[in-house]
Amino acid sequence: MKITISNYIQIADAPSFFVQEIKKSLTMQNPEYIEKIKRGYWTGNTPETLKFYHNTCEGLEIPRGYARKLLFLAREHGIDYQLIDRRRTLLEVSFEFKGMLKPFQDQAVRDVLSRDQGVLEAPTGSGKTVMALKNIAERKQPALVITHTRELMNQWQDRIEAFLNIPQAEIGVIGNGEMCIGKRITVAIINSLYKVADQVAPRIGHLIVDECHRTPSRTFTE
């Protein structure tokens, strides 16, 4: 079996029973359909289930976040696999983090850094932005921070200047009438980024999404 990881996972030459198990795992009831049934609404254009996979001529495409579980299942079933990692890694850039983390923040950052991807969840006022900036400094990759409002974009610019010692003029900005990709870090408003994502992506090695509970929306996902 061949597993290729890029923006998504592509599986080729997998046993049919294994493919079916993955499809079953990535098929879920549609909450919108259930809600319409409860309310007695018409469901004609609402699918009963949601399927988070695609069949292609090259094989099965599934979300990249499923990687850890996929490898666990392959080992559990004794399936040999070849792993091809095509995720983007750019030349390292230097950051100087000037903050002092509290013990719980330091632990959270270490937990995040121990994984390739994930979600940092913490209460309001706990310093998620500062923890994210520490994470950016440790990753040493050109970073993109995605926000959904101008106010948040401005806040990130201020924090980047304060905690990473990067002048405002060197911070890339996409939004509010600007389109400039920074050499080390860029902050973008999603509606503006959406239009130029293909130009931006090749120059980014690390992605931070602020208020990531918004990512199921079509604009964020695409």
C-alpha atoms as an extended CHARMM CRD file, in Angstrom:
* protein
*
       222  EXT
         1         1  MET       CA              0.0000000000        0.0000000000        0.0000000000  PROA      1               0.0000000000
         2         2  LYS       CA              1.2800000000        3.4770000000       -0.8610000000  PROA      2               0.0000000000
         3         3  ILE       CA              0.3750000000        6.4710000000        1.3440000000  PROA      3               0.0000000000
         4         4  THR       CA              1.1820000000        9.9660000000        0.0640000000  PROA      4               0.0000000000
         5         5  ILE       CA              0.7880000000       12.9390000000        2.4150000000  PROA      5               0.0000000000
         6         6  SER       CA              0.5170000000       16.4630000000        0.9880000000  PROA      6               0.0000000000
         7         7  ASN       CA             -2.4470000000       18.8090000000        1.4560000000  PROA      7               0.0000000000
         8         8  TYR       CA             -4.4560000000       15.6100000000        1.8170000000  PROA      8               0.0000000000
         9         9  ILE       CA             -3.7110000000       11.8930000000        2.0450000000  PROA      9               0.0000000000
        10        10  GLN       CA             -3.8180000000        9.6880000000       -1.0290000000  PROA      10              0.0000000000
        11        11  ILE       CA             -3.9950000000        5.9240000000       -0.6000000000  PROA      11              0.0000000000
        12        12  ALA       CA             -3.1740000000        3.5840000000       -3.4720000000  PROA      12              0.0000000000
        13        13  ASP       CA             -2.9670000000       -0.2070000000       -3.8340000000  PROA      13              0.0000000000
        14        14  ALA       CA             -4.7620000000       -0.8170000000       -0.5160000000  PROA      14              0.0000000000
        15        15  PRO       CA             -6.7360000000       -4.0160000000        0.1820000000  PROA      15              0.0000000000
        16        16  SER       CA            -10.4200000000       -3.5360000000       -0.5360000000  PROA      16              0.0000000000
        17        17  PHE       CA            -11.4860000000       -4.4360000000        3.0120000000  PROA      17              0.0000000000
        18        18  PHE       CA             -9.1240000000       -1.7620000000        4.3530000000  PROA      18              0.0000000000
        19        19  VAL       CA            -10.4960000000        0.8780000000        1.9810000000  PROA      19              0.0000000000
        20        20  GLN       CA            -14.0390000000        0.0260000000        3.0650000000  PROA      20              0.0000000000
        21        21  GLU       CA            -13.0710000000        0.3300000000        6.7300000000  PROA      21              0.0000000000
        22        22  ILE       CA            -11.6050000000        3.7690000000        6.1230000000  PROA      22              0.0000000000
        23        23  LYS       CA            -14.6710000000        4.9010000000        4.1910000000  PROA      23              0.0000000000
        24        24  LYS       CA            -16.9310000000        3.6970000000        6.9800000000  PROA      24              0.0000000000
        25        25  SER       CA            -14.8310000000        5.5740000000        9.5420000000  PROA      25              0.0000000000
        26        26  LEU       CA            -15.0560000000        8.7690000000        7.4710000000  PROA      26              0.0000000000
        27        27  THR       CA            -18.8180000000        8.5710000000        6.8800000000  PROA      27              0.0000000000
        28        28  MET       CA            -20.9720000000       10.3830000000        9.4280000000  PROA      28              0.0000000000
        29        29  GLN       CA            -24.5780000000       11.3270000000        9.9330000000  PROA      29              0.0000000000
        30        30  ASN       CA            -25.4050000000       14.7880000000        8.6300000000  PROA      30              0.0000000000
        31        31  PRO       CA            -26.5620000000       17.0080000000       11.5560000000  PROA      31              0.0000000000
        32        32  GLU       CA            -28.5300000000       19.1970000000        9.1390000000  PROA      32              0.0000000000
        33        33  TYR       CA            -30.4620000000       16.1860000000        7.8620000000  PROA      33              0.0000000000
        34        34  ILE       CA            -31.2460000000       15.0260000000       11.4140000000  PROA      34              0.0000000000
        35        35  GLU       CA            -32.4250000000       18.5160000000       12.3780000000  PROA      35              0.0000000000
        36        36  LYS       CA            -34.7220000000       18.7260000000        9.3500000000  PROA      36              0.0000000000
        37        37  ILE       CA            -36.2290000000       15.3370000000       10.1790000000  PROA      37              0.0000000000
        38        38  LYS       CA            -36.9280000000       16.4900000000       13.7410000000  PROA      38              0.0000000000
        39        39  ARG       CA            -38.6100000000       19.6580000000       12.5010000000  PROA      39              0.0000000000
        40        40  GLY       CA            -40.5340000000       17.9200000000        9.7350000000  PROA      40              0.0000000000
        41        41  TYR       CA            -38.7710000000       19.8840000000        6.9990000000  PROA      41              0.0000000000
        42        42  TRP       CA            -38.2150000000       18.7410000000        3.4190000000  PROA      42              0.0000000000
        43        43  THR       CA            -34.9010000000       16.8420000000        3.0810000000  PROA      43              0.0000000000
        44        44  GLY       CA            -34.8260000000       16.3610000000       -0.6800000000  PROA      44              0.0000000000
        45        45  ASN       CA            -31.6040000000       18.3440000000       -1.2600000000  PROA      45              0.0000000000
        46        46  THR       CA            -29.9080000000       17.4070000000        2.0460000000  PROA      46              0.0000000000
        47        47  PRO       CA            -27.6980000000       14.3020000000        2.1250000000  PROA      47              0.0000000000
        48        48  GLU       CA            -28.3800000000       11.8620000000        4.9530000000  PROA      48              0.0000000000
        49        49  THR       CA            -24.6650000000       11.2910000000        5.5440000000  PROA      49              0.0000000000
        50        50  LEU       CA            -21.4490000000       13.2460000000        5.0900000000  PROA      50              0.0000000000
        51        51  LYS       CA            -18.5400000000       11.4830000000        3.4120000000  PROA      51              0.0000000000
        52        52  PHE       CA            -15.0550000000       12.8250000000        4.0570000000  PROA      52              0.0000000000
        53        53  TYR       CA            -13.2800000000       10.9990000000        1.2500000000  PROA      53              0.0000000000
        54        54  HSD       CA            -13.0310000000       11.0540000000       -2.5330000000  PROA      54              0.0000000000
        55        55  ASN       CA            -12.5010000000        8.2200000000       -4.9860000000  PROA      55              0.0000000000
        56        56  THR       CA            -10.0380000000        9.1440000000       -7.7440000000  PROA      56              0.0000000000
        57        57  CYS       CA             -8.3180000000        7.2280000000      -10.5120000000  PROA      57              0.0000000000
        58        58  GLU       CA             -5.1200000000        7.3240000000       -8.4260000000  PROA      58              0.0000000000
        59        59  GLY       CA             -6.8020000000        5.9410000000       -5.3140000000  PROA      59              0.0000000000
        60        60  LEU       CA             -8.6270000000        7.1880000000       -2.2380000000  PROA      60              0.0000000000
        61        61  GLU       CA             -8.2260000000       10.7890000000       -1.0130000000  PROA      61              0.0000000000
        62        62  ILE       CA             -8.8980000000       11.5330000000        2.6560000000  PROA      62              0.0000000000
        63        63  PRO       CA             -8.2070000000       14.4560000000        5.0700000000  PROA      63              0.0000000000
        64        64  ARG       CA             -4.6030000000       14.8740000000        6.2090000000  PROA      64              0.0000000000
        65        65  GLY       CA             -5.7160000000       15.0070000000        9.8300000000  PROA      65              0.0000000000
        66        66  TYR       CA             -6.5720000000       11.3030000000        9.5620000000  PROA      66              0.0000000000
        67        67  ALA       CA             -2.8880000000       10.3460000000        9.1190000000  PROA      67              0.0000000000
        68        68  ARG       CA             -2.1870000000        9.1610000000       12.6520000000  PROA      68              0.0000000000
        69        69  LYS       CA             -5.2730000000        6.9310000000       12.7440000000  PROA      69              0.0000000000
        70        70  LEU       CA             -4.5910000000        5.6240000000        9.2420000000  PROA      70              0.0000000000
        71        71  LEU       CA             -1.0850000000        4.4510000000       10.1510000000  PROA      71              0.0000000000
        72        72  PHE       CA             -2.3860000000        2.8980000000       13.3640000000  PROA      72              0.0000000000
        73        73  LEU       CA             -5.0290000000        0.9440000000       11.4220000000  PROA      73              0.0000000000
        74        74  ALA       CA             -2.4650000000       -0.2250000000        8.8580000000  PROA      74              0.0000000000
        75        75  ARG       CA             -0.2010000000       -1.5640000000       11.6040000000  PROA      75              0.0000000000
        76        76  GLU       CA             -3.1410000000       -3.1340000000       13.4170000000  PROA      76              0.0000000000
        77        77  HSD       CA             -4.1050000000       -5.0590000000       10.2690000000  PROA      77              0.0000000000
        78        78  GLY       CA             -0.4860000000       -5.9520000000        9.4580000000  PROA      78              0.0000000000
        79        79  ILE       CA             -0.5750000000       -4.0630000000        6.1530000000  PROA      79              0.0000000000
        80        80  ASP       CA              2.8120000000       -3.0490000000        4.7640000000  PROA      80              0.0000000000
        81        81  TYR       CA              2.9070000000        0.5190000000        3.4880000000  PROA      81              0.0000000000
        82        82  GLN       CA              5.2320000000        2.9780000000        1.8100000000  PROA      82              0.0000000000
        83        83  LEU       CA              4.9300000000        6.4890000000        3.2460000000  PROA      83              0.0000000000
        84        84  ILE       CA              5.6880000000        9.3880000000        0.8840000000  PROA      84              0.0000000000
        85        85  ASP       CA              5.8070000000       12.7680000000        2.6400000000  PROA      85              0.0000000000
        86        86  ARG       CA              5.2270000000       15.6530000000        0.2280000000  PROA      86              0.0000000000
        87        87  ARG       CA              4.3340000000       18.2880000000        2.7830000000  PROA      87              0.0000000000
        88        88  ARG       CA              5.9820000000       21.6290000000        2.1000000000  PROA      88              0.0000000000
        89        89  THR       CA              9.1250000000       22.4720000000        4.0870000000  PROA      89              0.0000000000
        90        90  LEU       CA             10.9280000000       25.6800000000        3.1610000000  PROA      90              0.0000000000
        91        91  LEU       CA             14.3430000000       27.0020000000        4.1270000000  PROA      91              0.0000000000
        92        92  GLU       CA             14.4490000000       27.9210000000        7.8160000000  PROA      92              0.0000000000
        93        93  VAL       CA             13.9980000000       31.5320000000        8.8830000000  PROA      93              0.0000000000
        94        94  SER       CA             15.0660000000       33.0000000000       12.2160000000  PROA      94              0.0000000000
        95        95  PHE       CA             12.7470000000       34.3720000000       14.9000000000  PROA      95              0.0000000000
        96        96  GLU       CA             13.5650000000       35.9840000000       18.2320000000  PROA      96              0.0000000000
        97        97  PHE       CA             10.8620000000       35.2980000000       20.8100000000  PROA      97              0.0000000000
        98        98  LYS       CA             10.9620000000       37.9990000000       23.4960000000  PROA      98              0.0000000000
        99        99  GLY       CA              8.1740000000       36.8260000000       25.7920000000  PROA      99              0.0000000000
       100       100  MET       CA              8.1740000000       34.8520000000       29.0200000000  PROA      100             0.0000000000
       101       101  LEU       CA              5.6850000000       31.9920000000       29.0760000000  PROA      101             0.0000000000
       102       102  LYS       CA              3.8030000000       30.9440000000       32.1790000000  PROA      102             0.0000000000
       103       103  PRO       CA              4.2080000000       27.2790000000       33.1680000000  PROA      103             0.0000000000
       104       104  PHE       CA              0.8500000000       26.2030000000       31.7020000000  PROA      104             0.0000000000
       105       105  GLN       CA              1.6320000000       28.0840000000       28.4780000000  PROA      105             0.0000000000
       106       106  ASP       CA              5.0540000000       26.4570000000       28.2220000000  PROA      106             0.0000000000
       107       107  GLN       CA              3.4850000000       23.0110000000       28.6740000000  PROA      107             0.0000000000
       108       108  ALA       CA              0.8750000000       23.7410000000       26.0070000000  PROA      108             0.0000000000
       109       109  VAL       CA              3.5260000000       24.8960000000       23.5410000000  PROA      109             0.0000000000
       110       110  ARG       CA              5.6130000000       21.7710000000       24.1610000000  PROA      110             0.0000000000
       111       111  ASP       CA              2.5290000000       19.6190000000       23.5710000000  PROA      111             0.0000000000
       112       112  VAL       CA              1.8230000000       21.4080000000       20.2840000000  PROA      112             0.0000000000
       113       113  LEU       CA              5.4270000000       21.1420000000       19.1210000000  PROA      113             0.0000000000
       114       114  SER       CA              5.4290000000       17.3980000000       19.7550000000  PROA      114             0.0000000000
       115       115  ARG       CA              2.9300000000       16.9710000000       16.9090000000  PROA      115             0.0000000000
       116       116  ASP       CA              2.8660000000       17.9300000000       13.2450000000  PROA      116             0.0000000000
       117       117  GLN       CA             -0.5890000000       19.4860000000       13.4090000000  PROA      117             0.0000000000
       118       118  GLY       CA             -3.4550000000       19.9820000000       15.8080000000  PROA      118             0.0000000000
       119       119  VAL       CA             -5.6450000000       22.3720000000       17.7420000000  PROA      119             0.0000000000
       120       120  LEU       CA             -4.6220000000       24.5010000000       20.7100000000  PROA      120             0.0000000000
       121       121  GLU       CA             -7.7010000000       25.0230000000       22.8690000000  PROA      121             0.0000000000
       122       122  ALA       CA             -7.5010000000       27.3590000000       25.8680000000  PROA      122             0.0000000000
       123       123  PRO       CA             -9.8090000000       29.8000000000       27.7210000000  PROA      123             0.0000000000
       124       124  THR       CA            -10.2100000000       33.4500000000       26.8100000000  PROA      124             0.0000000000
       125       125  GLY       CA             -7.3390000000       35.4920000000       28.2230000000  PROA      125             0.0000000000
       126       126  SER       CA             -4.9510000000       32.5420000000       28.5130000000  PROA      126             0.0000000000
       127       127  GLY       CA             -2.5720000000       33.9150000000       25.9080000000  PROA      127             0.0000000000
       128       128  LYS       CA             -3.2310000000       31.7500000000       22.8680000000  PROA      128             0.0000000000
       129       129  THR       CA             -1.6920000000       34.3440000000       20.5550000000  PROA      129             0.0000000000
       130       130  VAL       CA              1.5430000000       34.4390000000       22.5550000000  PROA      130             0.0000000000
       131       131  MET       CA              1.6790000000       30.6350000000       22.6250000000  PROA      131             0.0000000000
       132       132  ALA       CA              1.1380000000       30.5390000000       18.8690000000  PROA      132             0.0000000000
       133       133  LEU       CA              3.9760000000       33.0370000000       18.3390000000  PROA      133             0.0000000000
       134       134  LYS       CA              6.2980000000       30.8940000000       20.4430000000  PROA      134             0.0000000000
       135       135  ASN       CA              5.2990000000       27.9280000000       18.3080000000  PROA      135             0.0000000000
       136       136  ILE       CA              6.0650000000       29.9090000000       15.1430000000  PROA      136             0.0000000000
       137       137  ALA       CA              9.4870000000       30.8710000000       16.5020000000  PROA      137             0.0000000000
       138       138  GLU       CA             10.3120000000       27.2320000000       17.2720000000  PROA      138             0.0000000000
       139       139  ARG       CA              9.1210000000       25.8790000000       13.9160000000  PROA      139             0.0000000000
       140       140  LYS       CA             11.4190000000       28.2940000000       12.0390000000  PROA      140             0.0000000000
       141       141  GLN       CA              9.2770000000       28.2380000000        8.9040000000  PROA      141             0.0000000000
       142       142  PRO       CA              7.7930000000       31.1930000000        6.9770000000  PROA      142             0.0000000000
       143       143  ALA       CA              4.4070000000       31.4610000000        8.6800000000  PROA      143             0.0000000000
       144       144  LEU       CA              0.9160000000       32.5370000000        7.7210000000  PROA      144             0.0000000000
       145       145  VAL       CA             -1.6780000000       33.5430000000       10.3070000000  PROA      145             0.0000000000
       146       146  ILE       CA             -5.2870000000       33.4930000000        9.0840000000  PROA      146             0.0000000000
       147       147  THR       CA             -7.8700000000       35.7030000000       10.8010000000  PROA      147             0.0000000000
       148       148  HSD       CA            -11.4450000000       36.6230000000        9.9350000000  PROA      148             0.0000000000
       149       149  THR       CA            -11.6070000000       40.3180000000       10.9090000000  PROA      149             0.0000000000
       150       150  ARG       CA             -9.5010000000       43.4400000000       10.4210000000  PROA      150             0.0000000000
       151       151  GLU       CA             -9.3870000000       43.9560000000       14.1870000000  PROA      151             0.0000000000
       152       152  LEU       CA             -7.8330000000       40.5410000000       14.7740000000  PROA      152             0.0000000000
       153       153  MET       CA             -5.3460000000       41.1290000000       11.9700000000  PROA      153             0.0000000000
       154       154  ASN       CA             -4.2550000000       44.3820000000       13.6070000000  PROA      154             0.0000000000
       155       155  GLN       CA             -3.9370000000       42.6560000000       17.0000000000  PROA      155             0.0000000000
       156       156  TRP       CA             -1.7030000000       39.9660000000       15.5010000000  PROA      156             0.0000000000
       157       157  GLN       CA              0.5090000000       42.6050000000       13.8960000000  PROA      157             0.0000000000
       158       158  ASP       CA              0.9510000000       44.3220000000       17.2630000000  PROA      158             0.0000000000
       159       159  ARG       CA              1.7420000000       41.0290000000       19.0410000000  PROA      159             0.0000000000
       160       160  ILE       CA              4.2010000000       39.9730000000       16.3250000000  PROA      160             0.0000000000
       161       161  GLU       CA              6.0770000000       43.2410000000       16.6950000000  PROA      161             0.0000000000
       162       162  ALA       CA              6.0970000000       42.9580000000       20.4850000000  PROA      162             0.0000000000
       163       163  PHE       CA              6.9340000000       39.2570000000       20.9270000000  PROA      163             0.0000000000
       164       164  LEU       CA              8.9060000000       38.3830000000       17.7860000000  PROA      164             0.0000000000
       165       165  ASN       CA             10.6580000000       41.7470000000       17.4740000000  PROA      165             0.0000000000
       166       166  ILE       CA              9.6320000000       42.0920000000       13.8260000000  PROA      166             0.0000000000
       167       167  PRO       CA              8.9220000000       45.6920000000       12.6820000000  PROA      167             0.0000000000
       168       168  GLN       CA              5.4780000000       46.3510000000       11.2530000000  PROA      168             0.0000000000
       169       169  ALA       CA              7.0540000000       47.1330000000        7.8780000000  PROA      169             0.0000000000
       170       170  GLU       CA              8.4360000000       43.5630000000        7.6830000000  PROA      170             0.0000000000
       171       171  ILE       CA              5.1480000000       41.8370000000        8.5470000000  PROA      171             0.0000000000
       172       172  GLY       CA              3.2940000000       40.6350000000        5.4890000000  PROA      172             0.0000000000
       173       173  VAL       CA             -0.3350000000       41.7200000000        5.2170000000  PROA      173             0.0000000000
       174       174  ILE       CA             -3.1050000000       40.3270000000        3.0400000000  PROA      174             0.0000000000
       175       175  GLY       CA             -6.2940000000       42.3170000000        3.5220000000  PROA      175             0.0000000000
       176       176  ASN       CA             -7.4960000000       45.8530000000        4.1130000000  PROA      176             0.0000000000
       177       177  GLY       CA             -6.3710000000       46.7570000000        0.5950000000  PROA      177             0.0000000000
       178       178  GLU       CA             -2.8790000000       45.2730000000        0.9910000000  PROA      178             0.0000000000
       179       179  MET       CA             -1.2670000000       42.2430000000       -0.6200000000  PROA      179             0.0000000000
       180       180  CYS       CA              2.2660000000       41.7120000000        0.6540000000  PROA      180             0.0000000000
       181       181  ILE       CA              3.8220000000       38.3800000000        1.6710000000  PROA      181             0.0000000000
       182       182  GLY       CA              6.4020000000       38.7320000000        4.4440000000  PROA      182             0.0000000000
       183       183  LYS       CA              9.7170000000       36.8890000000        4.3200000000  PROA      183             0.0000000000
       184       184  ARG       CA              9.1480000000       35.4820000000        7.8220000000  PROA      184             0.0000000000
       185       185  ILE       CA              5.4940000000       36.0070000000        8.7330000000  PROA      185             0.0000000000
       186       186  THR       CA              2.2600000000       37.1550000000        7.1140000000  PROA      186             0.0000000000
       187       187  VAL       CA             -1.1580000000       37.9380000000        8.5880000000  PROA      187             0.0000000000
       188       188  ALA       CA             -4.2060000000       37.5590000000        6.3510000000  PROA      188             0.0000000000
       189       189  ILE       CA             -7.9450000000       38.1510000000        6.4660000000  PROA      189             0.0000000000
       190       190  ILE       CA             -9.6600000000       35.0660000000        5.0930000000  PROA      190             0.0000000000
       191       191  ASN       CA            -11.8510000000       36.8720000000        2.5470000000  PROA      191             0.0000000000
       192       192  SER       CA             -8.7970000000       38.5470000000        0.9930000000  PROA      192             0.0000000000
       193       193  LEU       CA             -6.5890000000       35.4560000000        1.2100000000  PROA      193             0.0000000000
       194       194  TYR       CA             -9.2150000000       33.3700000000       -0.5440000000  PROA      194             0.0000000000
       195       195  LYS       CA             -8.6290000000       35.2930000000       -3.7840000000  PROA      195             0.0000000000
       196       196  VAL       CA             -4.8350000000       34.8760000000       -3.8070000000  PROA      196             0.0000000000
       197       197  ALA       CA             -4.3140000000       31.6010000000       -1.9330000000  PROA      197             0.0000000000
       198       198  ASP       CA             -2.5730000000       29.9210000000       -4.8820000000  PROA      198             0.0000000000
       199       199  GLN       CA              0.0300000000       32.6980000000       -4.9760000000  PROA      199             0.0000000000
       200       200  VAL       CA              0.6200000000       32.6290000000       -1.2300000000  PROA      200             0.0000000000
       201       201  ALA       CA              0.7660000000       28.8710000000       -0.5530000000  PROA      201             0.0000000000
       202       202  PRO       CA              4.1770000000       28.0800000000       -2.1390000000  PROA      202             0.0000000000
       203       203  ARG       CA              5.8390000000       30.6370000000        0.1660000000  PROA      203             0.0000000000
       204       204  ILE       CA              4.3730000000       29.3000000000        3.4300000000  PROA      204             0.0000000000
       205       205  GLY       CA              5.7820000000       26.4720000000        5.5430000000  PROA      205             0.0000000000
       206       206  HSD       CA              3.6800000000       26.8820000000        8.6960000000  PROA      206             0.0000000000
       207       207  LEU       CA              0.0050000000       27.7470000000        9.0500000000  PROA      207             0.0000000000
       208       208  ILE       CA             -1.8250000000       29.1810000000       12.0700000000  PROA      208             0.0000000000
       209       209  VAL       CA             -5.6080000000       29.6180000000       11.9470000000  PROA      209             0.0000000000
       210       210  ASP       CA             -7.0260000000       31.9530000000       14.5780000000  PROA      210             0.0000000000
       211       211  GLU       CA            -10.4730000000       30.9870000000       15.9120000000  PROA      211             0.0000000000
       212       212  CYS       CA            -10.1810000000       27.7020000000       14.0190000000  PROA      212             0.0000000000
       213       213  HSD       CA            -13.7270000000       26.6270000000       14.9160000000  PROA      213             0.0000000000
       214       214  ARG       CA            -14.6480000000       28.6460000000       11.8180000000  PROA      214             0.0000000000
       215       215  THR       CA            -12.7640000000       26.3390000000        9.4410000000  PROA      215             0.0000000000
       216       216  PRO       CA            -15.7880000000       24.1840000000        8.4770000000  PROA      216             0.0000000000
       217       217  SER       CA            -17.1070000000       27.1510000000        6.4550000000  PROA      217             0.0000000000
       218       218  ARG       CA            -16.5400000000       26.8530000000        2.7010000000  PROA      218             0.0000000000
       219       219  THR       CA            -14.2170000000       29.8920000000        2.3970000000  PROA      219             0.0000000000
       220       220  PHE       CA            -11.8780000000       28.6680000000        5.1640000000  PROA      220             0.0000000000
       221       221  THR       CA            -11.8410000000       25.0830000000        3.8850000000  PROA      221             0.0000000000
       222       222  GLU       CA            -11.0570000000       26.0080000000        0.3010000000  PROA      222             0.0000000000
